[in-house]
Amino acid sequence: MGITFFLLCFLMMVSVVLVASGVTIHYGVVSLLFAAMFGSGLLVAGGGSFMPLVVLLIYLGGLLVVFAFCVGFTDDKYCEFWGVGGSKVLAYVCGAGLGIGGYCVYDSAWAEVLGCFVDGVEAWGDDVSNEFLGVGLFYLSGWGLLVLSGWALLVVLFTIMIMIRGRHRGALRSL
Amino acid sequence: LTSPTNLLFTFSFIIFTIGFTFRHTHLLSALLCLEGMMLSVFLLMATWSLSSNISSFILPLTVLTLSACEAGIGLALLIASARTHNTANLKNLNLLQC
């Protein structure tokens, strides 16, 4: 279990630095995908079972598919990787970030050794985990936020359809 | 609370913010950093909800939904400008430049 936690922390840090350092968008999208996967793996290590699946469904299955589709739309001819053609200052800053992340990973290795691990699966009843009851609060007392989120999604759907329409003159026209 | 996952998510938020403020060549890199910021905020909220007695996940789920909306609109802007200028480099978005 210890080496899994260590690998999750380390690989997440590497992919976070790879996204933020502004490489070619193809590499950026794939490393954001890996960052989401390792982040949800860290949620599993923290004791959750529903939240990581939510992240995997909505981020990987929904959002990143749309991102990859848009990457297919816009072409990028000159491939860059970590300071070869891009900004060197940003590469050094992200190298410093990698060092800080290495400290976090080292801290996680010691936390595993010392045994102060986060284990948050407690049972309210005897056979039901805390997490599903917490998500069920969405329907009980958090119905206002549920209605608000649904309304926001509907409005965003029509906004995107208007922006993509492109039959007019101006800055947002189609070719 | 300074457990290692909290530290990792906080530093990844800081690194995404730094990557967002730098000027990239492509607009999609900035949108990816924005998405990374919202992902790390969601992971922080979910870790806090999991490891405390307050077991309500309303806040992470709502933040995830609104960040999905925001990413969708950002991508629509990217596609619209890529159709107009044939690429989405940040050098082409210079209509308001004097």
Tab-separated table of C-alpha atoms in Angstrom:
chain	number	residue	atom	x	y	z
A	1	MET	CA	0.000	0.000	0.000
A	2	GLY	CA	2.885	2.295	0.746
A	3	ILE	CA	4.479	2.126	-2.654
A	4	THR	CA	1.095	2.670	-4.303
A	5	PHE	CA	0.568	5.859	-2.349
A	6	PHE	CA	4.103	6.995	-3.127
A	7	LEU	CA	3.732	6.296	-6.833
A	8	LEU	CA	0.373	8.079	-6.971
A	9	CYS	CA	1.783	11.200	-5.347
A	10	PHE	CA	4.913	11.221	-7.489
A	11	LEU	CA	3.211	10.587	-10.820
A	12	MET	CA	0.540	13.167	-10.055
A	13	MET	CA	3.233	15.739	-9.354
A	14	VAL	CA	5.026	14.940	-12.598
A	15	SER	CA	1.876	15.240	-14.689
A	16	VAL	CA	0.827	18.476	-12.948
A	17	VAL	CA	4.182	20.044	-13.786
A	18	LEU	CA	3.900	18.761	-17.340
A	19	VAL	CA	0.504	20.428	-17.823
A	20	ALA	CA	1.526	23.734	-16.281
A	21	SER	CA	4.774	24.143	-18.212
A	22	GLY	CA	2.996	24.859	-21.478
A	23	VAL	CA	4.149	22.068	-23.734
A	24	THR	CA	2.371	21.132	-26.955
A	25	ILE	CA	-1.356	20.847	-26.374
A	26	HIS	CA	-1.428	17.158	-27.254
A	27	TYR	CA	0.962	16.354	-24.401
A	28	GLY	CA	-0.874	18.770	-22.122
A	29	VAL	CA	-4.246	17.096	-22.589
A	30	VAL	CA	-2.847	13.610	-22.006
A	31	SER	CA	-1.002	14.668	-18.874
A	32	LEU	CA	-4.118	16.408	-17.508
A	33	LEU	CA	-5.863	13.092	-18.050
A	34	PHE	CA	-3.189	11.331	-16.018
A	35	ALA	CA	-3.347	14.018	-13.329
A	36	ALA	CA	-7.097	13.407	-12.973
A	37	MET	CA	-6.549	9.670	-12.763
A	38	PHE	CA	-3.847	9.885	-10.105
A	39	GLY	CA	-5.817	12.483	-8.172
A	40	SER	CA	-8.816	10.192	-8.000
A	41	GLY	CA	-6.469	7.384	-6.967
A	42	LEU	CA	-5.367	9.587	-4.069
A	43	LEU	CA	-9.027	10.053	-3.135
A	44	VAL	CA	-9.358	6.264	-3.029
A	45	ALA	CA	-6.335	6.163	-0.746
A	46	GLY	CA	-8.097	8.710	1.454
A	47	GLY	CA	-11.071	6.437	1.923
A	48	GLY	CA	-13.613	7.422	-0.691
A	49	SER	CA	-15.256	5.259	-3.289
A	50	PHE	CA	-17.871	7.451	-4.974
A	51	MET	CA	-15.955	10.696	-5.393
A	52	PRO	CA	-13.123	9.157	-7.446
A	53	LEU	CA	-15.661	7.617	-9.779
A	54	VAL	CA	-17.368	10.979	-10.127
A	55	VAL	CA	-14.044	12.528	-11.097
A	56	LEU	CA	-13.347	9.758	-13.590
A	57	LEU	CA	-16.778	10.003	-15.180
A	58	ILE	CA	-17.131	13.739	-15.422
A	59	TYR	CA	-13.536	14.729	-16.022
A	60	LEU	CA	-12.217	11.878	-18.117
A	61	GLY	CA	-15.411	10.781	-19.768
A	62	GLY	CA	-16.928	14.184	-20.332
A	63	LEU	CA	-14.551	17.058	-20.221
A	64	LEU	CA	-11.327	15.587	-21.514
A	65	VAL	CA	-13.041	13.937	-24.438
A	66	VAL	CA	-14.253	17.394	-25.444
A	67	PHE	CA	-10.751	18.763	-24.901
A	68	ALA	CA	-9.213	16.084	-27.101
A	69	PHE	CA	-11.810	16.815	-29.762
A	70	CYS	CA	-10.925	20.498	-29.703
A	71	VAL	CA	-7.245	19.602	-29.891
A	72	GLY	CA	-8.121	17.790	-33.090
A	73	PHE	CA	-9.702	20.977	-34.391
A	74	THR	CA	-6.793	23.296	-33.748
A	75	ASP	CA	-3.489	22.267	-35.189
A	76	ASP	CA	-0.117	22.867	-33.565
A	77	LYS	CA	2.767	22.458	-35.928
A	78	TYR	CA	5.820	22.990	-33.758
A	79	CYS	CA	6.151	20.428	-30.983
A	80	GLU	CA	7.699	21.749	-27.801
A	81	PHE	CA	8.763	19.905	-24.735
A	82	TRP	CA	10.129	21.312	-21.469
A	83	GLY	CA	12.152	24.272	-22.577
A	84	VAL	CA	13.216	23.099	-26.023
A	85	GLY	CA	11.304	25.777	-27.907
A	86	GLY	CA	9.065	27.253	-25.277
A	87	SER	CA	9.598	29.486	-22.311
A	88	LYS	CA	12.684	28.527	-20.325
A	89	VAL	CA	11.696	30.560	-17.277
A	90	LEU	CA	8.517	28.572	-16.999
A	91	ALA	CA	10.477	25.347	-17.291
A	92	TYR	CA	12.717	26.384	-14.383
A	93	VAL	CA	9.736	27.431	-12.269
A	94	CYS	CA	8.131	24.095	-12.910
A	95	GLY	CA	11.389	22.384	-12.050
A	96	ALA	CA	11.223	24.149	-8.691
A	97	GLY	CA	7.664	22.948	-8.408
A	98	LEU	CA	8.866	19.435	-9.034
A	99	GLY	CA	11.301	19.850	-6.170
A	100	ILE	CA	8.517	21.003	-3.857
A	101	GLY	CA	6.413	18.105	-5.033
A	102	GLY	CA	9.279	15.769	-4.294
A	103	TYR	CA	9.188	17.010	-0.713
A	104	CYS	CA	5.469	16.263	-0.551
A	105	VAL	CA	6.093	12.795	-1.876
A	106	TYR	CA	8.886	12.274	0.654
A	107	ASP	CA	6.500	13.443	3.339
A	108	SER	CA	3.929	10.930	2.124
A	109	ALA	CA	6.465	8.131	2.288
A	110	TRP	CA	7.228	9.029	5.906
A	111	ALA	CA	3.521	9.305	6.692
A	112	GLU	CA	3.066	5.764	5.474
A	113	VAL	CA	5.961	4.545	7.529
A	114	LEU	CA	4.780	6.322	10.659
A	115	GLY	CA	1.249	5.088	10.164
A	116	CYS	CA	-0.600	8.405	10.349
A	117	PHE	CA	-2.583	7.567	7.283
A	118	VAL	CA	-5.932	9.089	6.510
A	119	ASP	CA	-8.579	6.435	6.730
A	120	GLY	CA	-11.958	8.063	6.643
A	121	VAL	CA	-14.462	5.311	6.011
A	122	GLU	CA	-16.662	5.454	9.057
A	123	ALA	CA	-20.112	4.037	9.171
A	124	TRP	CA	-23.139	6.039	10.216
A	125	GLY	CA	-25.335	3.023	10.446
A	126	ASP	CA	-23.700	-0.348	10.510
A	127	ASP	CA	-23.570	-1.177	6.838
A	128	VAL	CA	-23.700	2.131	5.001
A	129	SER	CA	-20.647	4.271	4.281
A	130	ASN	CA	-20.535	7.961	5.096
A	131	GLU	CA	-20.034	8.993	1.546
A	132	PHE	CA	-23.272	7.938	-0.059
A	133	LEU	CA	-25.312	9.561	2.668
A	134	GLY	CA	-23.343	12.739	2.099
A	135	VAL	CA	-24.081	12.731	-1.596
A	136	GLY	CA	-27.741	12.044	-0.848
A	137	LEU	CA	-27.886	15.373	0.978
A	138	PHE	CA	-28.056	16.898	-2.465
A	139	TYR	CA	-31.709	15.945	-2.647
A	140	LEU	CA	-32.639	16.632	0.963
A	141	SER	CA	-31.317	19.980	2.142
A	142	GLY	CA	-29.125	21.037	-0.759
A	143	TRP	CA	-31.892	21.109	-3.353
A	144	GLY	CA	-31.241	24.766	-4.039
A	145	LEU	CA	-27.731	24.061	-5.288
A	146	LEU	CA	-29.024	21.143	-7.338
A	147	VAL	CA	-31.573	23.341	-9.088
A	148	LEU	CA	-28.951	26.049	-9.561
A	149	SER	CA	-26.444	23.636	-11.105
A	150	GLY	CA	-29.029	22.203	-13.455
A	151	TRP	CA	-30.106	25.659	-14.532
A	152	ALA	CA	-26.496	26.694	-15.083
A	153	LEU	CA	-25.884	23.662	-17.285
A	154	LEU	CA	-28.960	24.429	-19.382
A	155	VAL	CA	-27.959	28.067	-19.833
A	156	VAL	CA	-24.403	27.064	-20.758
A	157	LEU	CA	-25.712	24.636	-23.345
A	158	PHE	CA	-27.606	27.359	-25.167
A	159	THR	CA	-24.727	29.810	-24.768
A	160	ILE	CA	-22.336	27.414	-26.454
A	161	MET	CA	-24.776	26.800	-29.269
A	162	ILE	CA	-25.044	30.519	-29.901
A	163	MET	CA	-21.287	31.010	-29.849
A	164	ILE	CA	-20.615	28.206	-32.307
A	165	ARG	CA	-23.310	29.249	-34.776
A	166	GLY	CA	-21.116	31.620	-36.727
A	167	ARG	CA	-23.126	32.966	-39.609
A	168	HIS	CA	-22.448	36.606	-38.918
A	169	ARG	CA	-19.687	39.058	-39.634
A	170	GLY	CA	-17.384	40.084	-36.844
A	171	ALA	CA	-14.857	38.400	-34.611
A	172	LEU	CA	-16.661	35.081	-34.158
A	173	ARG	CA	-17.609	34.155	-37.673
A	174	SER	CA	-17.082	30.844	-39.382
A	175	LEU	CA	-14.793	30.435	-42.336
B	1	LEU	CA	-4.268	20.043	8.362
B	2	THR	CA	-0.942	19.231	6.763
B	3	SER	CA	-1.373	15.655	5.649
B	4	PRO	CA	0.622	14.818	2.510
B	5	THR	CA	-2.335	14.691	0.145
B	6	ASN	CA	-3.475	18.147	1.257
B	7	LEU	CA	0.039	19.486	0.751
B	8	LEU	CA	0.264	17.889	-2.686
B	9	PHE	CA	-3.068	19.308	-3.824
B	10	THR	CA	-2.230	22.775	-2.517
B	11	PHE	CA	1.080	22.814	-4.355
B	12	SER	CA	-0.508	21.550	-7.520
B	13	PHE	CA	-3.030	24.418	-7.292
B	14	ILE	CA	-0.140	26.881	-6.918
B	15	ILE	CA	1.694	25.375	-9.892
B	16	PHE	CA	-1.420	25.479	-12.046
B	17	THR	CA	-1.942	29.123	-11.099
B	18	ILE	CA	1.635	29.936	-12.064
B	19	GLY	CA	1.180	28.129	-15.348
B	20	PHE	CA	-2.037	30.037	-15.955
B	21	THR	CA	-0.428	33.438	-15.497
B	22	PHE	CA	2.418	32.815	-17.898
B	23	ARG	CA	1.759	33.548	-21.543
B	24	HIS	CA	1.624	30.401	-23.624
B	25	THR	CA	1.660	30.090	-27.359
B	26	HIS	CA	-1.699	28.407	-27.568
B	27	LEU	CA	-4.986	29.344	-25.918
B	28	LEU	CA	-5.732	25.743	-25.017
B	29	SER	CA	-2.740	25.560	-22.658
B	30	ALA	CA	-4.244	28.313	-20.517
B	31	LEU	CA	-7.599	26.505	-20.522
B	32	LEU	CA	-5.868	23.294	-19.451
B	33	CYS	CA	-4.242	25.099	-16.518
B	34	LEU	CA	-7.633	26.539	-15.564
B	35	GLU	CA	-9.119	23.056	-15.596
B	36	GLY	CA	-6.227	21.822	-13.485
B	37	MET	CA	-6.919	24.543	-10.915
B	38	MET	CA	-10.551	23.498	-10.618
B	39	LEU	CA	-9.528	19.821	-10.401
B	40	SER	CA	-7.136	20.475	-7.518
B	41	VAL	CA	-9.764	22.577	-5.698
B	42	PHE	CA	-12.228	19.708	-6.090
B	43	LEU	CA	-9.677	17.215	-4.753
B	44	LEU	CA	-8.996	19.417	-1.730
B	45	MET	CA	-12.704	19.756	-0.951
B	46	ALA	CA	-13.333	16.041	-1.392
B	47	THR	CA	-10.409	15.115	0.867
B	48	TRP	CA	-11.687	17.505	3.515
B	49	SER	CA	-15.210	16.091	3.310
B	50	LEU	CA	-13.902	12.529	3.482
B	51	SER	CA	-11.671	12.977	6.490
B	52	SER	CA	-13.953	15.055	8.686
B	53	ASN	CA	-17.203	14.221	10.397
B	54	ILE	CA	-19.154	16.607	8.189
B	55	SER	CA	-20.004	14.169	5.468
B	56	SER	CA	-21.596	16.425	2.901
B	57	PHE	CA	-20.324	16.376	-0.639
B	58	ILE	CA	-22.545	19.120	-1.973
B	59	LEU	CA	-19.736	21.639	-2.302
B	60	PRO	CA	-17.279	19.512	-4.363
B	61	LEU	CA	-20.014	18.338	-6.707
B	62	THR	CA	-21.373	21.837	-7.297
B	63	VAL	CA	-17.890	23.217	-7.904
B	64	LEU	CA	-17.225	20.389	-10.376
B	65	THR	CA	-20.440	21.142	-12.256
B	66	LEU	CA	-19.739	24.847	-12.520
B	67	SER	CA	-16.159	24.202	-13.627
B	68	ALA	CA	-17.477	21.928	-16.364
B	69	CYS	CA	-19.741	24.757	-17.530
B	70	GLU	CA	-16.834	27.163	-17.526
B	71	ALA	CA	-14.595	24.798	-19.463
B	72	GLY	CA	-17.322	24.299	-22.039
B	73	ILE	CA	-17.674	28.004	-22.659
B	74	GLY	CA	-13.894	28.426	-22.838
B	75	LEU	CA	-13.671	25.678	-25.422
B	76	ALA	CA	-16.499	27.241	-27.444
B	77	LEU	CA	-14.551	30.502	-27.499
B	78	LEU	CA	-11.448	28.590	-28.587
B	79	ILE	CA	-13.298	26.860	-31.418
B	80	ALA	CA	-14.929	30.093	-32.570
B	81	SER	CA	-11.606	31.912	-32.678
B	82	ALA	CA	-9.907	28.937	-34.327
B	83	ARG	CA	-12.529	29.001	-37.059
B	84	THR	CA	-12.028	32.701	-37.613
B	85	HIS	CA	-8.246	32.953	-37.564
B	86	ASN	CA	-7.402	29.363	-38.572
B	87	THR	CA	-5.220	28.888	-35.465
B	88	ALA	CA	-5.783	29.629	-31.827
B	89	ASN	CA	-2.457	31.212	-31.001
B	90	LEU	CA	-2.593	34.038	-28.526
B	91	LYS	CA	-0.895	36.320	-31.055
B	92	ASN	CA	-4.000	36.270	-33.241
B	93	LEU	CA	-6.304	37.596	-30.531
B	94	ASN	CA	-5.250	41.181	-31.058
B	95	LEU	CA	-8.466	42.906	-32.070
B	96	LEU	CA	-8.413	45.202	-29.061
B	97	GLN	CA	-4.750	46.086	-29.441
B	98	CYS	CA	-4.008	49.683	-30.197
